[in-house]
XYZ file of C-alpha atoms in Angstrom:
755
model
C 139.811 22.688 111.743
C 136.608 24.765 111.725
C 136.838 26.906 108.563
C 133.162 27.828 108.545
C 133.545 29.442 111.950
C 137.043 30.897 111.790
C 137.531 31.608 108.080
C 134.310 33.285 106.983
C 135.936 35.290 104.205
C 136.922 32.104 102.369
C 133.407 30.687 101.971
C 130.814 33.439 102.591
C 127.940 33.419 100.048
C 128.289 37.204 99.780
C 130.921 38.001 97.115
C 131.890 41.308 98.748
C 132.994 39.391 101.860
C 135.328 37.006 100.019
C 139.082 37.617 99.992
C 141.918 35.754 98.234
C 144.059 36.392 101.328
C 141.753 34.084 103.308
C 142.779 31.139 101.116
C 146.213 31.109 102.764
C 145.855 28.673 105.660
C 148.638 28.573 108.262
C 149.487 26.350 111.206
C 147.983 26.336 114.682
C 150.648 28.757 115.917
C 152.524 29.890 112.793
C 149.691 32.239 111.757
C 150.874 34.608 114.499
C 153.895 35.626 112.408
C 153.115 34.395 108.881
C 150.223 36.832 108.480
C 152.788 39.631 108.731
C 153.990 38.596 105.262
C 150.860 40.257 103.848
C 151.761 43.755 102.630
C 149.932 46.946 103.577
C 148.788 47.395 99.971
C 147.187 43.944 99.908
C 145.502 44.630 103.250
C 144.257 47.954 101.912
C 142.671 46.256 98.896
C 141.075 43.380 100.814
C 140.435 44.738 104.335
C 140.072 48.496 103.926
C 141.976 51.584 105.034
C 140.571 51.553 108.577
C 141.989 48.064 109.098
C 145.561 48.919 108.128
C 145.336 52.168 110.125
C 144.361 50.149 113.193
C 147.345 47.857 112.671
C 149.636 50.840 112.070
C 148.578 52.341 115.410
C 149.479 49.112 117.196
C 152.803 49.025 115.343
C 153.449 52.577 116.557
C 152.794 51.521 120.160
C 155.009 48.450 119.762
C 157.927 50.526 118.488
C 157.677 53.042 121.327
C 157.462 50.280 123.941
C 160.454 48.465 122.388
C 162.477 51.634 122.783
C 161.291 51.634 126.387
C 162.567 48.065 126.712
C 165.961 49.252 125.468
C 165.899 52.133 127.977
C 165.027 49.730 130.776
C 168.378 47.979 130.273
C 170.138 50.989 131.795
C 167.247 52.517 133.764
C 166.484 49.534 136.014
C 170.076 49.185 137.335
C 170.163 52.915 138.052
C 166.905 52.734 140.023
C 167.716 49.429 141.750
C 171.137 50.570 143.007
C 169.890 53.866 144.433
C 170.975 54.475 148.050
C 168.484 53.569 150.759
C 166.784 56.384 152.626
C 164.091 56.683 155.269
C 161.422 57.139 152.622
C 162.475 54.083 150.580
C 163.682 51.698 153.295
C 160.279 49.990 153.478
C 160.375 48.981 149.787
C 160.968 45.253 149.560
C 159.012 44.475 146.397
C 161.357 43.494 143.555
C 159.154 45.201 140.937
C 159.060 48.498 142.838
C 162.802 48.368 143.486
C 163.528 48.738 139.750
C 161.219 51.760 139.415
C 161.790 55.443 140.169
C 159.948 54.985 143.472
C 163.125 53.383 144.854
C 165.145 56.564 144.195
C 165.287 58.945 147.186
C 164.132 62.535 146.828
C 166.634 65.064 145.446
C 168.846 62.270 144.118
C 170.772 62.929 140.891
C 169.636 59.537 139.539
C 166.285 61.113 138.730
C 168.020 62.769 135.786
C 167.826 59.327 134.156
C 164.029 59.660 134.155
C 164.333 62.935 132.249
C 166.785 61.498 129.725
C 164.563 58.465 129.107
C 161.571 60.775 128.620
C 163.430 62.713 125.914
C 164.182 59.500 124.000
C 160.624 58.155 124.298
C 158.779 61.328 123.343
C 161.321 62.365 120.722
C 161.019 58.973 119.046
C 157.210 59.148 119.233
C 157.211 62.513 117.424
C 159.515 61.109 114.742
C 157.220 58.107 114.227
C 154.177 60.368 113.945
C 155.797 62.348 111.124
C 156.774 59.129 109.330
C 153.276 57.726 109.770
C 151.778 60.910 108.345
C 153.728 60.282 105.120
C 152.533 56.680 105.079
C 148.910 57.597 105.812
C 148.711 60.537 103.387
C 149.731 58.327 100.470
C 147.097 55.702 101.245
C 144.422 58.226 102.168
C 144.816 59.904 98.783
C 144.618 56.509 97.082
C 141.344 55.951 98.914
C 139.964 59.371 97.920
C 140.904 58.814 94.274
C 139.001 55.527 93.947
C 135.939 55.252 91.729
C 133.250 55.231 94.388
C 130.091 57.343 94.757
C 131.210 59.043 97.986
C 134.422 60.363 96.393
C 132.433 62.212 93.743
C 129.678 63.433 96.062
C 129.139 66.154 98.650
C 126.674 66.259 101.526
C 125.113 69.734 101.569
C 123.408 71.040 104.724
C 121.266 74.077 105.612
C 120.191 74.596 102.012
C 118.374 77.877 101.394
C 114.630 77.493 100.655
C 114.972 78.613 97.031
C 117.369 75.718 96.290
C 115.400 72.902 97.942
C 114.669 70.894 94.826
C 116.869 68.561 92.817
C 116.929 70.818 89.775
C 117.442 74.062 91.725
C 120.328 72.589 93.714
C 121.896 71.208 90.561
C 121.628 74.582 88.814
C 123.132 76.354 91.827
C 126.318 74.268 91.754
C 126.493 74.368 87.952
C 126.575 78.157 88.211
C 129.188 77.948 90.980
C 131.528 76.006 88.695
C 130.542 75.447 85.044
C 127.632 74.098 83.060
C 127.615 70.314 83.347
C 129.703 70.195 86.519
C 126.953 68.339 88.408
C 126.094 64.756 87.573
C 123.047 64.579 89.847
C 121.486 66.248 92.890
C 119.156 64.705 95.441
C 117.274 66.722 98.035
C 116.176 64.602 100.984
C 112.405 64.489 101.415
C 110.171 64.157 104.442
C 108.390 60.876 103.696
C 107.495 59.313 107.077
C 104.336 57.628 105.786
C 106.053 56.289 102.675
C 109.018 54.999 104.690
C 106.618 53.214 107.026
C 104.949 51.494 104.074
C 108.363 50.753 102.562
C 109.485 48.905 105.697
C 106.146 47.090 105.872
C 106.568 45.952 102.268
C 110.124 44.736 102.894
C 108.936 42.572 105.770
C 105.985 41.325 103.714
C 108.203 40.336 100.765
C 110.345 38.270 103.132
C 107.216 36.593 104.527
C 105.985 35.754 101.014
C 109.334 34.253 100.023
C 109.300 32.129 103.173
C 105.713 31.017 102.546
C 106.637 29.826 99.039
C 109.634 27.996 100.521
C 107.296 26.227 102.935
C 105.125 25.103 100.015
C 108.104 24.014 97.887
C 110.011 22.159 100.593
C 107.260 20.843 102.855
C 104.722 20.298 100.089
C 101.895 22.132 101.828
C 100.291 25.538 101.488
C 100.868 27.542 104.684
C 97.829 29.035 106.393
C 97.321 31.717 109.007
C 94.596 33.546 110.922
C 92.950 36.341 108.992
C 93.662 38.709 111.897
C 94.791 38.557 115.499
C 91.219 38.588 116.758
C 89.711 36.431 114.000
C 89.206 32.677 114.159
C 89.057 32.390 110.369
C 92.065 30.680 108.790
C 93.138 31.756 105.300
C 95.780 30.796 102.785
C 98.968 32.675 103.692
C 100.325 33.075 100.152
C 97.060 34.472 98.800
C 96.676 36.830 101.746
C 100.280 38.024 101.507
C 100.050 38.596 97.746
C 96.846 40.597 98.106
C 98.478 42.775 100.738
C 101.587 43.183 98.569
C 99.471 44.353 95.638
C 97.799 46.933 97.861
C 101.123 48.182 99.181
C 102.643 48.369 95.695
C 99.743 50.519 94.536
C 99.919 52.759 97.608
C 103.687 53.143 97.378
C 103.539 53.841 93.639
C 100.988 56.598 94.201
C 103.025 58.027 97.079
C 106.256 58.054 95.056
C 104.547 59.717 92.087
C 103.132 62.361 94.398
C 106.585 63.053 95.867
C 108.025 63.220 92.329
C 105.442 65.849 91.403
C 106.331 67.877 94.478
C 110.045 67.487 93.821
C 109.602 68.776 90.250
C 108.254 72.106 91.463
C 110.325 75.255 91.480
C 110.789 76.024 95.203
C 111.299 79.731 94.508
C 107.663 79.939 93.359
C 106.358 78.550 96.659
C 108.731 79.843 99.339
C 106.292 79.878 102.227
C 105.282 76.262 101.841
C 108.752 74.984 100.912
C 110.315 76.713 103.897
C 107.943 74.778 106.115
C 109.317 71.663 104.485
C 106.001 69.804 104.466
C 103.585 71.529 102.094
C 102.614 70.691 98.510
C 100.917 72.356 95.597
C 98.018 69.950 95.952
C 97.462 71.346 99.424
C 97.241 74.911 98.080
C 94.716 73.838 95.465
C 92.828 71.889 98.111
C 92.400 75.029 100.193
C 90.788 76.780 97.239
C 88.571 73.942 96.011
C 87.399 72.465 99.281
C 85.331 73.932 102.042
C 86.365 74.980 105.505
C 86.469 71.385 106.807
C 88.788 70.182 104.059
C 91.006 73.205 104.456
C 91.296 72.655 108.184
C 92.278 69.025 107.619
C 94.922 70.020 105.117
C 96.223 72.753 107.398
C 96.428 70.294 110.299
C 98.399 67.800 108.224
C 100.668 70.579 106.960
C 101.515 71.901 110.416
C 101.848 68.497 112.075
C 104.327 67.237 109.453
C 102.278 64.147 108.575
C 102.112 64.984 104.854
C 104.790 63.353 102.670
C 106.887 65.166 100.090
C 108.263 68.312 101.711
C 111.947 69.061 101.225
C 114.418 68.750 104.046
C 117.276 71.189 104.493
C 119.976 68.816 103.243
C 120.827 66.786 100.189
C 123.574 65.132 98.169
C 125.280 66.483 95.054
C 127.343 64.202 92.801
C 129.848 65.892 90.489
C 131.346 64.737 87.220
C 134.923 65.400 88.291
C 137.028 64.774 91.387
C 138.506 68.268 91.192
C 135.046 69.841 91.316
C 134.036 67.638 94.247
C 137.105 68.629 96.253
C 136.527 72.303 95.462
C 132.879 72.092 96.539
C 133.829 70.639 99.919
C 136.369 73.378 100.659
C 134.577 76.455 99.265
C 132.329 78.887 101.158
C 128.987 78.840 99.339
C 126.976 81.460 101.265
C 127.620 84.678 103.142
C 125.517 83.506 106.110
C 127.372 81.278 108.608
C 126.383 77.592 108.402
C 124.290 78.197 105.248
C 124.850 75.794 102.320
C 127.781 73.935 103.816
C 129.481 71.122 101.924
C 130.874 68.044 103.653
C 132.431 64.800 102.506
C 129.596 62.404 101.676
C 129.384 59.036 103.447
C 129.058 55.814 101.425
C 125.429 55.334 100.292
C 124.976 52.079 102.240
C 126.214 53.770 105.432
C 123.636 56.580 105.583
C 121.126 57.055 108.429
C 118.368 58.670 106.393
C 116.350 59.599 109.479
C 119.106 62.056 110.457
C 119.672 63.499 107.002
C 118.218 67.010 106.914
C 118.460 67.920 110.581
C 118.323 71.698 110.858
C 121.280 73.672 112.143
C 119.412 74.282 115.388
C 118.705 70.565 115.831
C 122.355 69.688 115.241
C 123.622 72.304 117.694
C 121.157 71.186 120.359
C 122.075 67.546 119.692
C 125.795 68.251 120.120
C 125.123 70.229 123.307
C 122.977 67.426 124.733
C 125.643 64.880 123.813
C 128.359 66.963 125.475
C 126.326 67.459 128.653
C 125.383 63.789 128.914
C 128.996 62.735 128.356
C 130.265 65.171 131.006
C 127.585 64.001 133.435
C 128.426 60.355 132.839
C 132.148 61.062 133.211
C 131.521 62.798 136.546
C 129.406 60.059 138.065
C 131.533 57.270 136.595
C 134.225 58.382 139.030
C 132.373 56.711 141.906
C 132.601 53.070 140.714
C 136.076 53.581 139.215
C 137.443 55.045 142.462
C 135.988 52.174 144.464
C 137.460 49.558 142.121
C 140.864 51.265 142.224
C 140.777 51.367 146.021
C 140.115 47.643 146.515
C 143.246 46.796 144.524
C 145.287 47.696 147.638
C 143.916 45.526 150.451
C 146.221 46.962 153.105
C 145.194 50.543 152.382
C 141.550 49.489 152.232
C 141.653 47.879 155.701
C 143.418 50.910 157.195
C 140.754 53.239 155.828
C 137.870 50.877 156.616
C 138.840 48.879 159.755
C 135.701 46.731 159.748
C 136.975 44.961 156.589
C 139.821 43.524 158.676
C 137.264 41.413 160.583
C 136.018 40.008 157.284
C 139.553 39.104 156.252
C 140.208 37.346 159.550
C 137.027 35.307 159.124
C 137.864 34.502 155.468
C 141.595 34.958 154.681
C 141.050 33.956 151.063
C 139.090 37.189 150.612
C 142.349 39.150 150.633
C 143.607 37.344 147.540
C 140.228 37.697 145.843
C 140.115 41.460 146.447
C 143.676 41.863 145.166
C 142.923 40.060 141.897
C 139.355 41.129 141.232
C 139.945 44.888 140.823
C 141.476 44.680 137.299
C 138.634 42.383 136.209
C 136.057 44.887 137.505
C 137.745 47.663 135.532
C 137.555 45.554 132.350
C 133.851 44.863 132.988
C 133.068 48.531 133.639
C 134.940 49.562 130.499
C 132.998 46.957 128.485
C 129.725 48.629 129.529
C 130.835 52.088 128.420
C 130.620 51.746 124.592
C 126.904 50.902 124.659
C 126.123 53.947 126.799
C 128.366 56.284 124.801
C 126.956 55.032 121.480
C 123.436 55.896 122.650
C 124.686 59.400 123.495
C 126.466 59.736 120.126
C 123.251 58.917 118.237
C 121.543 61.915 119.861
C 123.985 64.245 118.104
C 122.399 63.667 114.688
C 125.111 61.721 112.811
C 124.161 60.794 109.248
C 126.289 57.644 109.020
C 127.634 54.762 111.062
C 131.158 56.066 110.436
C 130.214 59.394 112.045
C 128.935 57.515 115.090
C 132.208 55.550 115.245
C 134.196 58.803 115.194
C 132.102 60.405 117.939
C 132.199 57.216 119.998
C 135.984 56.994 119.665
C 136.568 60.542 120.935
C 134.250 60.045 123.917
C 135.631 56.638 124.780
C 139.244 57.778 124.452
C 138.758 60.655 126.885
C 136.981 58.324 129.270
C 140.045 56.082 129.209
C 142.318 59.052 129.948
C 140.202 60.737 132.623
C 138.492 57.847 134.341
C 140.477 54.669 133.894
C 143.869 56.355 134.091
C 143.741 59.514 136.192
C 140.959 58.530 138.576
C 142.529 55.112 139.093
C 146.058 56.506 139.482
C 145.177 59.365 141.824
C 142.466 57.644 143.865
C 144.544 54.469 144.102
C 147.579 56.419 145.302
C 145.545 58.399 147.830
C 143.770 55.318 149.144
C 147.051 53.443 149.485
C 148.517 56.175 151.715
C 145.256 57.474 153.223
C 146.036 56.307 156.752
C 149.530 57.836 156.714
C 148.231 61.094 155.253
C 145.601 61.327 157.994
C 148.291 60.751 160.635
C 150.688 63.256 159.088
C 149.011 65.610 156.558
C 152.300 67.380 155.902
C 153.730 64.229 154.371
C 151.031 63.954 151.700
C 153.254 65.192 148.868
C 156.120 62.823 149.681
C 153.806 59.874 150.135
C 152.051 60.475 146.804
C 155.409 60.935 145.080
C 156.407 57.435 146.149
C 153.057 55.744 145.543
C 152.237 57.146 142.070
C 154.860 55.076 140.169
C 153.704 52.057 142.154
C 150.351 52.279 140.372
C 152.126 50.966 137.260
C 151.617 47.435 138.588
C 147.876 48.061 138.815
C 147.700 49.338 135.224
C 149.799 46.460 133.939
C 147.337 44.068 135.578
C 144.415 45.867 133.920
C 146.040 45.783 130.481
C 147.147 42.163 130.781
C 143.636 41.094 131.813
C 142.039 43.180 129.055
C 144.470 41.865 126.417
C 144.362 38.198 127.380
C 140.579 38.038 127.791
C 139.901 40.323 124.828
C 142.179 38.524 122.393
C 140.974 35.129 123.610
C 137.357 36.131 123.008
C 138.337 37.620 119.656
C 140.049 34.470 118.395
C 137.454 32.042 119.731
C 134.614 34.243 118.405
C 132.433 33.184 121.306
C 129.823 35.914 120.888
C 129.312 35.399 117.095
C 129.118 31.622 117.594
C 126.476 31.894 120.328
C 124.427 34.365 118.271
C 124.726 32.168 115.158
C 123.638 29.133 117.177
C 120.522 30.960 118.373
C 119.871 32.167 114.817
C 120.037 28.569 113.612
C 117.253 27.643 116.014
C 114.876 30.543 115.421
C 113.631 32.428 112.383
C 113.255 31.227 108.765
C 115.776 28.470 108.000
C 114.237 26.364 105.228
C 116.743 27.285 102.508
C 120.412 28.161 102.427
C 119.512 31.727 101.530
C 117.260 32.021 104.578
C 119.891 30.431 106.816
C 122.451 33.023 105.723
C 120.182 36.000 106.404
C 120.241 38.124 109.555
C 116.870 37.920 111.293
C 115.780 40.407 113.983
C 119.391 41.271 114.795
C 120.524 37.634 115.030
C 123.440 37.135 112.654
C 124.491 33.788 111.152
C 128.189 33.135 110.602
C 127.732 33.974 106.913
C 126.837 37.577 107.784
C 129.488 38.676 110.323
C 129.239 41.996 112.115
C 131.596 44.820 111.131
C 134.655 45.508 113.247
C 134.033 48.212 115.893
C 136.978 50.493 115.190
C 135.796 53.313 117.450
C 135.600 51.106 120.542
C 138.864 49.259 119.872
C 140.861 52.418 119.153
C 139.321 54.083 122.203
C 140.505 51.215 124.381
C 144.018 51.408 122.930
C 144.370 55.006 124.159
C 144.787 53.632 127.700
C 147.736 51.512 126.518
C 149.428 54.591 125.095
C 148.721 56.680 128.196
C 150.335 54.039 130.420
C 153.243 53.740 127.964
C 154.003 57.455 127.964
C 153.624 57.987 131.717
C 155.350 54.883 133.057
C 157.910 54.086 130.363
C 160.585 56.100 132.176
C 159.253 55.939 135.766
C 158.525 52.191 135.876
C 160.537 50.735 132.954
C 159.454 47.164 133.644
C 156.019 48.052 132.228
C 157.585 48.326 128.749
C 158.099 44.559 128.556
C 154.440 43.812 129.275
C 153.164 46.583 127.006
C 155.344 45.398 124.123
C 153.869 41.922 124.534
C 150.331 43.382 124.531
C 150.943 45.437 121.371
C 152.519 42.468 119.589
C 149.700 40.099 120.506
C 146.976 42.566 119.491
C 148.736 43.268 116.182
C 148.881 39.574 115.337
C 145.313 38.767 116.412
C 143.642 41.724 114.707
C 145.619 41.170 111.509
C 144.385 37.570 111.483
C 140.773 38.601 112.122
C 140.784 41.279 109.414
C 142.028 38.747 106.853
C 139.776 35.826 107.797
C 136.690 37.066 109.641
C 135.684 40.733 109.397
C 134.002 42.121 106.260
C 135.393 45.414 104.883
C 131.923 46.866 104.351
C 132.274 49.811 106.751
C 135.312 51.971 106.041
C 135.594 55.612 107.119
C 138.647 56.070 104.939
C 141.034 56.388 107.860
C 139.278 59.279 109.587
C 139.718 57.558 112.931
C 143.497 57.530 112.406
C 143.719 61.314 112.278
C 141.509 61.564 115.374
C 143.707 59.048 117.151
C 146.940 60.882 116.331
C 145.442 64.126 117.642
C 144.573 62.463 120.941
C 147.955 60.692 121.180
C 149.789 64.014 120.867
C 147.607 65.362 123.682
C 148.402 62.246 125.736
C 152.107 62.900 125.215
C 151.839 66.422 126.605
C 149.740 65.230 129.552
C 152.261 62.482 130.307
C 155.159 64.940 130.162
C 153.387 67.250 132.606
C 152.701 64.298 134.936
C 156.352 63.240 134.866
C 157.469 66.843 135.421
C 155.085 67.245 138.351
C 156.228 63.965 139.840
C 159.884 65.019 139.572
C 158.928 68.273 141.240
C 157.365 66.598 144.267
C 160.392 64.282 144.400
C 162.372 67.481 145.021
C 164.439 67.135 141.859
C 164.359 70.704 140.480
C 167.068 70.131 137.862
C 165.413 67.010 136.446
C 161.988 68.695 136.511
C 163.352 71.883 134.943
C 164.953 69.955 132.102
C 161.517 68.498 131.279
C 160.121 71.946 130.449
C 161.943 72.252 127.074
C 160.511 68.832 126.149
C 156.973 70.025 126.953
C 157.570 73.161 124.863
C 158.921 71.103 121.956
C 155.929 68.764 122.060
C 153.554 71.733 122.120
C 155.308 73.297 119.120
C 155.250 69.922 117.372
C 151.486 69.731 117.946
C 151.024 73.230 116.506
C 153.206 72.324 113.532
C 151.356 69.156 112.480
C 147.962 70.787 113.049
C 148.789 73.519 110.535
C 148.691 71.431 107.379
C 149.327 67.730 108.029
C 145.748 66.939 109.028
C 144.336 69.213 106.316
C 146.369 67.509 103.594
C 145.001 64.110 104.606
C 141.411 65.381 104.476
C 141.474 66.327 100.797
C 142.862 65.137 97.487
C 145.444 67.524 95.945
C 144.307 69.433 92.868
C 147.111 68.078 90.670
C 146.083 64.520 91.552
C 142.429 65.295 90.848
C 143.213 66.798 87.454
C 145.395 63.845 86.507
C 142.706 61.310 87.439
C 139.963 63.353 85.727
C 141.988 63.391 82.525
C 142.527 59.618 82.723
C 138.812 58.980 83.304
C 137.639 61.357 80.587
C 136.071 59.547 77.632
C 134.793 61.612 74.684
C 134.797 64.755 76.797
C 133.029 63.425 79.884
C 133.542 60.991 82.754
C 131.609 57.756 83.007
C 129.833 57.763 86.384
C 127.500 54.801 86.055
C 128.682 53.621 89.478
C 127.145 56.759 91.051
C 123.750 56.697 89.320
C 120.892 57.114 91.812
C 123.143 56.048 94.686
C 122.045 58.938 96.891
C 118.326 58.625 96.338
C 116.289 57.653 99.385
C 115.657 53.882 99.369
C 111.904 54.313 99.855
C 111.694 56.371 96.641
C 113.576 53.978 94.371
C 111.184 51.089 93.657
C 107.488 51.464 92.992
C 106.684 47.833 92.433
C 108.456 44.965 94.214
C 107.938 41.225 93.927
C 109.420 38.494 96.132
C 112.539 36.632 95.037
C 111.278 33.050 94.840
C 113.821 30.234 94.985
C 113.481 27.063 92.916
C 110.960 26.035 90.296
C 107.597 27.138 91.577
C 104.401 28.453 90.059
C 103.881 31.718 91.900
C 100.591 32.570 90.231
C 98.008 33.380 92.843
C 94.883 31.318 92.243
C 91.726 30.941 94.313
C 91.969 27.828 96.434
C 89.157 25.529 97.387
C 88.926 25.233 101.117
C 87.042 22.932 103.413
C 85.461 24.116 106.621
C 85.572 22.029 109.766
C 84.201 22.737 113.215
C 86.262 22.099 116.299
C 85.200 22.424 119.933
C 87.039 24.909 122.131
C 88.528 23.231 125.173
C 86.889 24.214 128.444
C 83.743 25.618 126.818
C 80.803 24.529 124.761
C 81.714 26.811 121.854
C 82.968 25.730 118.450
C 85.212 27.483 115.932
C 85.303 27.088 112.171
C 88.647 26.360 110.519
C 89.190 26.710 106.775
C 91.990 24.672 105.234
C 93.035 23.983 101.626
C 91.421 20.934 100.077
C 93.808 18.253 98.946
C-alpha cells in the first residue's frame, strides 16, 4: 500500500540501491513465507554476503531450537512426573513443573538432561561444520569478484625509505616480479587541504541550491556579506567568487603535495621520518633569515604543514594471486613493520585513521579494552537491579518497606513483574551507541572494522551482563531471604531457582523480538527522520529532496543495516538456547518462534529496504561462529555445575566427555577452517588470473585511483546545476534602500538586485 516507504529498493533514484527482487510484491501476510523462495545465490548478488550470513545464523538457531522442541516431547513428561520431595513440594507453577527444577536432587531422571545436552550440542557442532562448507564457497566467490579491495592490500608501519608512492611500488615489485604492482598510494598528512576540501563541498551544495532558488522561484537569492555586516550581496556571485578562490588554493595545495610525493624519501630520511617536512622547507631554512626559519620549524614540528607521508598506504596488484600472497607474507624482520592486511572498500575508509602509528594503535586498543571492562563492571549495577525487580516476592522479602507500597497500590505488583524485561531491552538499546564510541577510539580504518569491534564487545556484554548477571543475581535475589535464614541451604536453593530464570529470559527475548521486529517492519525511525528531513534543509528539486542533509536521511537514502549490533543481540538468544534447551525445554518453543520471525522479517527488509552498500564480506560470520563455540562450552559447564549442585554425580560426570569433545572441536576448526575462509586458494587465484588476462596483462580500470585520498583527486570543481540555466556570473545592478532599525533611531542600508 505504501511502496515508497516499505519498498525503497524498487524505486530509489540511486541505481546501486535498486534490486529486481524488490519487484516481487506479495500479500499482506504471505510475504512471511514467500520470500523464502529467493535462493541464497540471488540474495548474495542483490543483498550482499553479510545479509545471507545473518540469515544463515538465524537458520542455525532455528534448527537447534527445533531439535530442542523434539527433545521436549520426551523431556517434559520425564520432568513433570518426577516424584515430589521436600525441596520441590512448593512448586505449583505449570511452567516450572515441566522443567528440571521439578526433579528432586540425586534423582536418576537428571540423566535425561545429560542425554538432551549431547543431542543439542552434537547437532550444533555438525551444523557448524556444514555451515563452514557453505560459507567458504560463498566467501571465496566474494574474494574472487572484480572489485578494488580484492586486488589491494592495506600496508601499515611502512619504513621511512619506502614512504612514497614510487618507493612503495618498487618495494613490492622487487618482492614479487617487475610489473606486479598496478598502483601504490601512500597516505599523506593534509589537514589544511582536507579542511578546504570539506569547505568546498559545502559551498558547491550551497551554489547549486542558490541556482535552484533562481530557477524555480524566479529571484536571485541574497545574503549578508558577513555575520557582522549589514550589507546584503548577491548570493550566487558571492558563492562563485569564494569557489574560485578555493579552487585556486586547493589546486596549489594539491600540486605542492604532488611535488612532495614525487621525492625519493631515502634522500630525506630525517624529514620524511617526521612525516610533515618538505623540500621547500629545507630550502626555506637556507634562503630565509632566522625569523622565516623559526616559522618553518614551528610549522614542521606542530604538524600544520601539508604533504608529509603517513606510515600507511594502499597497494593495488595486477593479479589476485599476488594480492593474496602479499597479505600472508612477512615483509620485514622487525615485528609489526610493513604489515599487509586486507584492504577495505574505498568508499568505506575512514581516512583520518589511516596511517596511525603502531604505538597509537596499541594505545587505542588498550584504551578501548579498559573502557569496555570498566563499562562492563559498572553496568552490573543497573542490570542486577532490573533482574531483581522481576521477582516481586523476593524483592519484598529483601526490602520490606516495598510491601507497604504494594499494599497502598496493589497494581504496582503487576507493573513491577512486567516492567523488568522492558527495562532490560531499553538498557541493551543504549549499549551500542556507547560501545561504538569506544570502538572508534581503537583506530579502525573502515566502518566494517567498527562493526566487527562493536559486535565482539556487544556479544560479550550479552553473555556477561544480560545473561550471567541476570541469571545469578535474579536467582540470588529470589532466594535471598531463605539463604539469610539458612546459609547452608544456599547451594540447594540456587540449584532449584536457576532453571526458573528461563521464564525471565523468555520474557526478555519475546519483548525484544516483538518490539524489535514491529519497529523494523513499520520503519518508524526512518519515517520520522524522513518527515523531519522533508521539513528542513534544501528541498526545491527532487535531487535535493533525495539528499541526506546534516544527518537527516530521506526515504530515498536509507541507512545501512547495523550487522554488528543485530548479531551481538542474537548471541543472547543462542546463550539461552544452549543453557536452557535441556533444563527448561519449554523455552525451545518460544525461541523457535523468535528465530523464525526474525528470519522472515530480516529477509524481507534486506530485499525491499536495506541497501547493500556496506559489506564486510562475511567477516562477522566467522567472529560469530567463534563466539558461539565459546557459548557452547560455557553452557555445558553451567549445565554440569548445575547437575553437580543437584547432587547428580553420574549425570554431571557424563557431561565431562561432552565438554572435552566441544573443546577439541573448537581446537580443530580453529586450525584451518577460519584461515581458509580468510583467503582465496592459490589454484583459484591462478585460474581467475588466467581468465582475466588479456594480451599478457589484466584490465584493472575498476581499480584506477580508487585508493587516492578524496581531497587530492580534484583540483577544480564546479556545481552540478539542474535545468536550463545561464550560470555565467555577471555583475548585477543593485539598488540601495535605507530602513529604520526598530527600537532605535539608526538606519541600515540594504542592497538588492534591480528588477
